[in-house]
Short mmCIF file of C-alpha atoms in Angstrom, two decimals:
data_model
loop_
_atom_site.label_atom_id
_atom_site.label_comp_id
_atom_site.label_asym_id
_atom_site.label_seq_id
_atom_site.Cartn_x
_atom_site.Cartn_y
_atom_site.Cartn_z
CA MET N 30 -43.64 56.06 20.54
CA LYS N 31 -41.51 57.50 17.59
CA LEU N 32 -40.62 55.28 15.32
CA THR N 33 -38.01 55.65 12.73
CA ILE N 34 -38.29 52.92 10.42
CA HIS N 35 -35.80 52.12 7.32
CA GLY N 36 -36.37 48.81 5.13
CA TYR N 37 -36.14 47.54 1.48
CA SER N 38 -39.22 44.68 0.50
CA THR N 39 -39.61 43.07 -2.70
CA ALA N 40 -41.85 39.91 -3.47
CA LEU N 41 -39.64 37.49 -4.52
CA PHE N 42 -36.34 39.23 -3.31
CA SER N 43 -35.55 40.80 -0.20
CA THR N 44 -37.63 41.36 2.79
CA TRP N 45 -35.90 43.32 6.32
CA TYR N 46 -38.20 45.93 8.24
CA PHE N 47 -35.37 48.36 10.87
CA ILE N 48 -37.02 49.94 14.04
CA GLU N 49 -33.62 52.23 14.89
CA GLU N 50 -35.53 53.51 18.91
CA LEU N 51 -36.45 49.26 19.58
CA GLY N 52 -32.76 48.59 18.44
CA LEU N 53 -35.18 45.42 16.30
CA LEU N 54 -35.45 44.11 13.11
CA PHE N 55 -37.94 41.90 11.33
CA ASP N 56 -36.92 39.34 8.53
CA ALA N 57 -33.12 40.04 7.72
CA GLY N 58 -33.32 39.84 3.74
CA ASP N 59 -30.50 40.45 1.23
CA GLY N 60 -28.55 43.61 1.29
CA LEU N 61 -29.33 43.99 4.81
CA THR N 62 -25.55 44.87 5.62
CA SER N 63 -24.92 46.52 2.70
CA ASN N 64 -28.03 49.81 2.97
CA LEU N 65 -27.60 49.84 6.61
CA LEU N 66 -24.20 49.48 7.40
CA GLY N 67 -23.15 50.20 10.61
CA LYS N 68 -26.70 50.62 11.62
CA CYS N 69 -26.40 46.75 11.96
CA GLY N 70 -24.63 47.74 15.63
CA LYS N 71 -27.51 48.91 16.49
CA ILE N 72 -29.46 45.54 16.22
CA LYS N 73 -29.90 43.41 19.32
CA ASN N 74 -33.12 41.00 18.48
CA ILE N 75 -34.13 39.72 15.06
CA PHE N 76 -37.54 38.09 14.55
CA ILE N 77 -37.38 36.05 11.44
CA SER N 78 -41.24 35.06 9.65
CA HIS N 79 -41.01 32.62 7.99
CA ALA N 80 -37.50 31.00 6.81
CA ASP N 81 -38.27 31.75 2.58
CA ARG N 82 -35.22 33.03 1.93
CA ASP N 83 -35.21 36.32 0.02
CA HIS N 84 -36.47 36.81 4.10
CA LEU N 85 -33.07 35.33 5.34
CA GLY N 86 -30.36 35.77 3.26
CA GLY N 87 -29.11 38.90 4.53
CA ILE N 88 -28.40 36.52 7.46
CA PHE N 89 -24.82 35.95 6.78
CA GLN N 90 -23.44 38.59 6.01
CA TYR N 91 -25.15 40.46 9.23
CA ASN N 92 -23.80 37.39 11.32
CA GLN N 93 -20.14 37.26 10.00
CA LEU N 94 -20.30 41.02 10.95
CA PHE N 95 -21.82 41.73 14.39
CA ALA N 96 -22.28 38.44 15.70
CA HIS N 97 -20.27 40.24 18.46
CA ARG N 98 -22.47 42.39 19.35
CA LYS N 99 -24.16 39.59 20.79
CA PRO N 100 -27.92 39.92 18.95
CA ASN N 101 -30.88 36.91 19.38
CA ILE N 102 -32.14 35.69 16.78
CA TYR N 103 -35.90 34.32 16.35
CA TYR N 104 -37.67 32.23 14.48
CA PRO N 105 -40.83 29.20 13.32
CA LYS N 106 -40.23 26.39 15.51
CA ASP N 107 -40.72 23.83 12.93
CA SER N 108 -38.60 26.04 10.20
CA GLY N 109 -36.25 23.22 9.77
CA SER N 110 -34.19 26.06 7.88
CA PHE N 111 -32.53 27.80 10.48
CA PRO N 112 -30.54 25.29 12.91
CA PHE N 113 -28.97 24.48 9.67
CA ILE N 114 -28.37 28.07 9.23
CA GLU N 115 -26.80 28.27 12.97
CA ASN N 116 -24.71 25.21 12.76
CA PHE N 117 -23.23 25.97 9.16
CA THR N 118 -22.65 29.61 10.04
CA SER N 119 -20.35 28.59 13.18
CA GLN N 120 -18.56 26.11 10.53
CA PHE N 121 -18.01 28.95 7.81
CA ASP N 122 -17.53 31.23 9.74
CA PRO N 123 -15.20 29.98 12.84
CA HIS N 124 -13.96 33.14 14.08
CA THR N 125 -17.81 34.35 15.03
CA SER N 126 -19.56 34.49 17.90
CA GLY N 127 -22.27 35.80 19.70
CA THR N 128 -24.98 34.84 18.77
CA THR N 129 -28.15 33.17 20.48
CA TRP N 130 -31.02 31.50 18.05
CA ASN N 131 -34.67 31.17 20.03
CA SER N 132 -37.20 28.69 17.90
CA LEU N 133 -41.01 30.80 18.49
CA GLU N 134 -43.83 28.61 19.74
CA ASP N 135 -47.12 30.56 18.37
CA GLU N 136 -48.03 33.28 20.97
CA GLN N 137 -44.87 33.19 22.26
CA VAL N 138 -43.98 36.97 24.15
CA ILE N 139 -40.77 37.96 23.89
CA GLN N 140 -39.53 41.37 26.70
CA ILE N 141 -36.74 43.25 23.97
CA LYS N 142 -36.09 45.51 26.38
CA SER N 143 -37.55 47.42 29.96
CA GLY N 144 -41.48 48.11 28.66
CA ILE N 145 -41.74 46.48 25.55
CA GLU N 146 -43.07 43.17 24.56
CA VAL N 147 -42.76 41.25 21.04
CA LEU N 148 -46.05 38.63 20.91
CA CYS N 149 -45.29 36.23 17.90
CA PHE N 150 -48.58 35.08 16.01
CA GLU N 151 -49.27 32.34 13.97
CA ASN N 152 -50.06 33.69 10.23
CA GLN N 153 -51.02 31.44 7.05
CA HIS N 154 -48.52 31.88 4.88
CA ILE N 155 -47.20 28.37 5.08
CA ASP N 156 -49.96 26.20 5.93
CA VAL N 157 -48.72 23.55 7.98
CA LYS N 158 -51.10 21.26 9.60
CA ASP N 159 -49.39 20.57 13.26
CA GLN N 160 -46.25 22.82 12.21
CA LEU N 161 -45.56 26.32 13.26
CA LYS N 162 -43.43 27.79 10.41
CA SER N 163 -44.72 31.33 9.63
CA LEU N 164 -45.35 34.35 12.05
CA SER N 165 -46.14 37.85 12.43
CA PHE N 166 -44.97 40.04 15.70
CA GLN N 167 -46.72 42.60 17.53
CA VAL N 168 -45.10 45.16 19.38
CA PHE N 169 -46.30 46.24 22.64
CA GLU N 170 -45.29 49.09 24.95
CA THR N 171 -46.16 49.02 28.43
CA LYS N 172 -46.18 52.33 30.77
CA HIS N 173 -47.09 52.86 34.58
CA LYS N 174 -49.30 55.00 35.12
CA LEU N 175 -50.29 57.68 38.12
CA LYS N 176 -54.37 56.18 38.91
CA GLN N 177 -56.88 58.26 38.42
CA GLU N 178 -58.24 59.05 42.32
CA PHE N 179 -54.31 60.05 43.26
CA THR N 180 -53.95 62.67 40.54
CA ASN N 181 -54.81 65.32 42.56
CA LEU N 182 -52.74 64.69 45.58
CA SER N 183 -48.83 66.05 46.19
CA SER N 184 -45.84 64.92 45.49
CA LYS N 185 -45.12 63.75 49.42
CA GLU N 186 -48.40 62.50 50.06
CA ILE N 187 -48.04 59.92 46.82
CA ILE N 188 -45.04 59.34 47.88
CA ALA N 189 -46.11 59.10 51.50
CA ILE N 190 -48.79 56.83 50.25
CA LYS N 191 -46.22 54.61 47.94
CA GLN N 192 -43.88 53.75 50.75
CA ASP N 193 -47.18 52.18 52.56
CA LYS N 194 -48.49 50.49 50.21
CA GLY N 195 -45.87 49.89 47.29
CA GLU N 196 -46.13 51.08 43.21
CA ASP N 197 -48.54 48.77 42.77
CA PHE N 198 -51.10 50.75 44.51
CA ILE N 199 -50.41 53.88 43.71
CA LYS N 200 -49.92 53.29 39.61
CA GLU N 201 -52.02 50.99 37.08
CA LYS N 202 -50.10 49.58 33.80
CA ILE N 203 -50.84 50.33 29.98
CA LYS N 204 -50.62 48.67 27.54
CA ASN N 205 -49.96 50.12 23.83
CA SER N 206 -49.74 48.15 20.72
CA VAL N 207 -46.85 50.39 18.87
CA LEU N 208 -46.33 48.01 16.03
CA VAL N 209 -47.75 45.15 14.14
CA TYR N 210 -45.79 43.30 11.39
CA SER N 211 -47.61 40.61 9.45
CA GLY N 212 -44.58 38.77 7.38
CA ASP N 213 -45.84 37.07 4.53
CA THR N 214 -49.71 36.02 5.07
CA PRO N 215 -52.67 36.53 3.53
CA VAL N 216 -55.02 39.09 5.27
CA TYR N 217 -57.64 36.90 7.25
CA ASP N 218 -58.10 37.63 10.76
CA TYR N 219 -58.70 41.72 11.33
CA SER N 220 -58.63 41.39 14.43
CA LYS N 221 -54.80 40.74 14.75
CA TYR N 222 -53.65 44.65 13.38
CA ASP N 223 -57.02 45.94 15.58
CA ASN N 224 -56.09 49.04 17.41
CA CYS N 225 -52.25 49.52 16.56
CA GLY N 226 -49.90 52.04 15.87
CA VAL N 227 -48.05 51.21 12.89
CA LEU N 228 -49.14 48.54 10.26
CA ILE N 229 -46.34 47.13 8.36
CA HIS N 230 -48.77 44.57 5.80
CA GLU N 231 -47.32 42.97 2.25
CA ALA N 232 -49.47 43.71 -0.26
CA THR N 233 -47.57 41.48 -3.13
CA PHE N 234 -50.51 41.25 -6.16
CA LEU N 235 -52.96 44.50 -6.63
CA LYS N 236 -56.30 43.03 -6.98
CA LYS N 237 -58.40 40.15 -5.43
CA GLU N 238 -58.89 37.75 -8.65
CA GLU N 239 -54.87 38.22 -8.92
CA LEU N 240 -54.98 35.74 -5.03
CA ALA N 241 -57.36 33.50 -6.83
CA LYS N 242 -55.16 32.49 -9.91
CA GLY N 243 -52.74 30.34 -7.15
CA ASN N 244 -50.47 32.75 -8.23
CA ASP N 245 -48.40 31.41 -5.36
CA LYS N 246 -48.06 28.16 -2.55
CA ASN N 247 -47.76 29.55 -0.41
CA LYS N 248 -50.28 32.44 0.89
CA HIS N 249 -50.33 36.04 -0.01
CA SER N 250 -52.24 39.32 0.38
CA SER N 251 -53.82 41.80 -2.24
CA LEU N 252 -53.33 45.25 -1.76
CA GLU N 253 -56.94 45.58 -2.39
CA GLU N 254 -57.87 43.59 0.98
CA VAL N 255 -55.05 44.68 2.91
CA LEU N 256 -57.14 48.69 1.89
CA GLU N 257 -60.58 47.18 2.36
CA MET N 258 -59.13 45.66 6.20
CA VAL N 259 -57.28 49.09 7.57
CA SER N 260 -60.66 50.94 6.61
CA GLN N 261 -63.04 48.94 9.06
CA ILE N 262 -60.19 48.66 11.51
CA ASN N 263 -58.37 50.80 13.92
CA ILE N 264 -55.21 51.66 13.24
CA GLU N 265 -52.95 55.36 13.11
CA LYS N 266 -49.75 55.02 9.68
CA LEU N 267 -49.54 52.31 7.43
CA ILE N 268 -46.89 50.96 5.74
CA LEU N 269 -47.00 48.82 2.68
CA GLY N 270 -44.38 46.82 1.42
CA HIS N 271 -43.31 43.54 -0.65
CA PHE N 272 -45.13 44.04 -4.14
CA SER N 273 -44.78 42.40 -7.18
CA LEU N 274 -42.30 42.95 -9.62
CA ARG N 275 -45.11 42.30 -12.58
CA TYR N 276 -45.88 45.74 -11.92
CA ASP N 277 -44.18 49.18 -12.35
CA MET N 278 -44.24 51.60 -9.67
CA GLN N 279 -46.51 54.00 -11.59
CA GLN N 280 -48.99 50.95 -11.69
CA ILE N 281 -48.81 50.62 -7.94
CA ASP N 282 -48.68 54.17 -6.57
CA GLN N 283 -51.98 54.74 -8.80
CA THR N 284 -53.77 51.90 -7.15
CA ILE N 285 -53.18 52.70 -3.67
CA LYS N 286 -54.64 56.26 -4.65
CA GLU N 287 -57.84 54.75 -6.23
CA LEU N 288 -58.60 52.75 -3.11
CA ILE N 289 -57.96 55.24 -0.78
CA THR N 290 -60.20 57.15 -1.99
CA TYR N 291 -62.66 54.23 -3.06
CA TYR N 292 -62.09 53.19 0.79
CA ASN N 293 -61.76 55.68 2.63
CA ILE N 294 -59.10 55.86 4.50
CA LYS N 295 -58.01 59.02 6.88
CA ILE N 296 -54.95 57.96 7.73
CA PRO N 297 -51.25 58.53 6.37
CA VAL N 298 -50.25 55.09 4.52
CA PHE N 299 -46.52 54.85 2.73
CA ARG N 300 -45.70 52.31 0.86
CA VAL N 301 -41.76 50.41 -0.33
CA PRO N 302 -40.53 51.12 -3.28
CA LEU N 303 -39.65 48.42 -5.40
CA GLY N 304 -35.95 48.02 -5.70
CA ARG N 305 -34.77 50.24 -3.28
CA SER N 306 -34.28 50.74 0.19
CA GLN N 307 -36.41 53.38 2.03
CA ARG N 308 -35.05 55.67 5.27
CA ASP N 309 -36.91 57.01 7.72
CA ILE N 310 -39.82 56.06 5.95
CA LEU N 311 -42.54 57.35 8.77
CA ASN N 312 -40.58 60.48 7.74
CA GLN N 313 -41.50 59.90 3.54
CA LYS N 314 -44.57 61.52 1.73
CA PRO N 315 -47.61 59.43 3.01
CA LEU N 316 -48.95 58.76 -0.61
CA ASN N 317 -52.59 60.41 0.88
#
């Protein structure tokens, strides 16, 4: 599946990623509408990973401009900020309506269009006992393929069998993980990301030892950990973002290249620059 992904992601300030072909937005940080402009009208479903303000600050202007498009907004069920925002926007912008607000359970699956589903799963960014406050998201595409035993039959024979036995008799479902969006999270379970087409993963810090210093009350990943994980799983493309402003882009790019070499990573690796949105990320030149 071709994916045109636009995004912005700088730690503390704003994060959002828009997958154009799917009408799908992950997180809704500040600057969403001013960067995407009219493309925002293509957004049908918004999945917000958690309630940190840099991941939802753009929802107010988006909702004011595009609620009439009847988008769906999804959020972790125990994030109290979202019912408050829903109530606030209904009063602050009473002339707008159409947005549907939906809370999500762990492992809940949402169908966003024919053959496309989003699986929501809890991560460890906000780790509160018995409360679901932070999520990652996985996009699956399901296709129907003719079973091997029927591939040598003529079209007429296949149609006859289909009419007699039904489509499920001659076709099998093929379900592929086309994209995973980590949201903010530490690296903790490689299997969550294995065998996906595109992985979008945060890399707030560069080295593992920086995490040990307790730099943040909520848990994040280091670039070193992410690339170590990627070297041990099967993915096709990697997008890195959410870098901290404690680094400059030269330092970030140099560290990425060093770790790519160290872990012998062969897949294309892309990164979202600090303080700047990136259009069509996968069509840019990878760092390797």
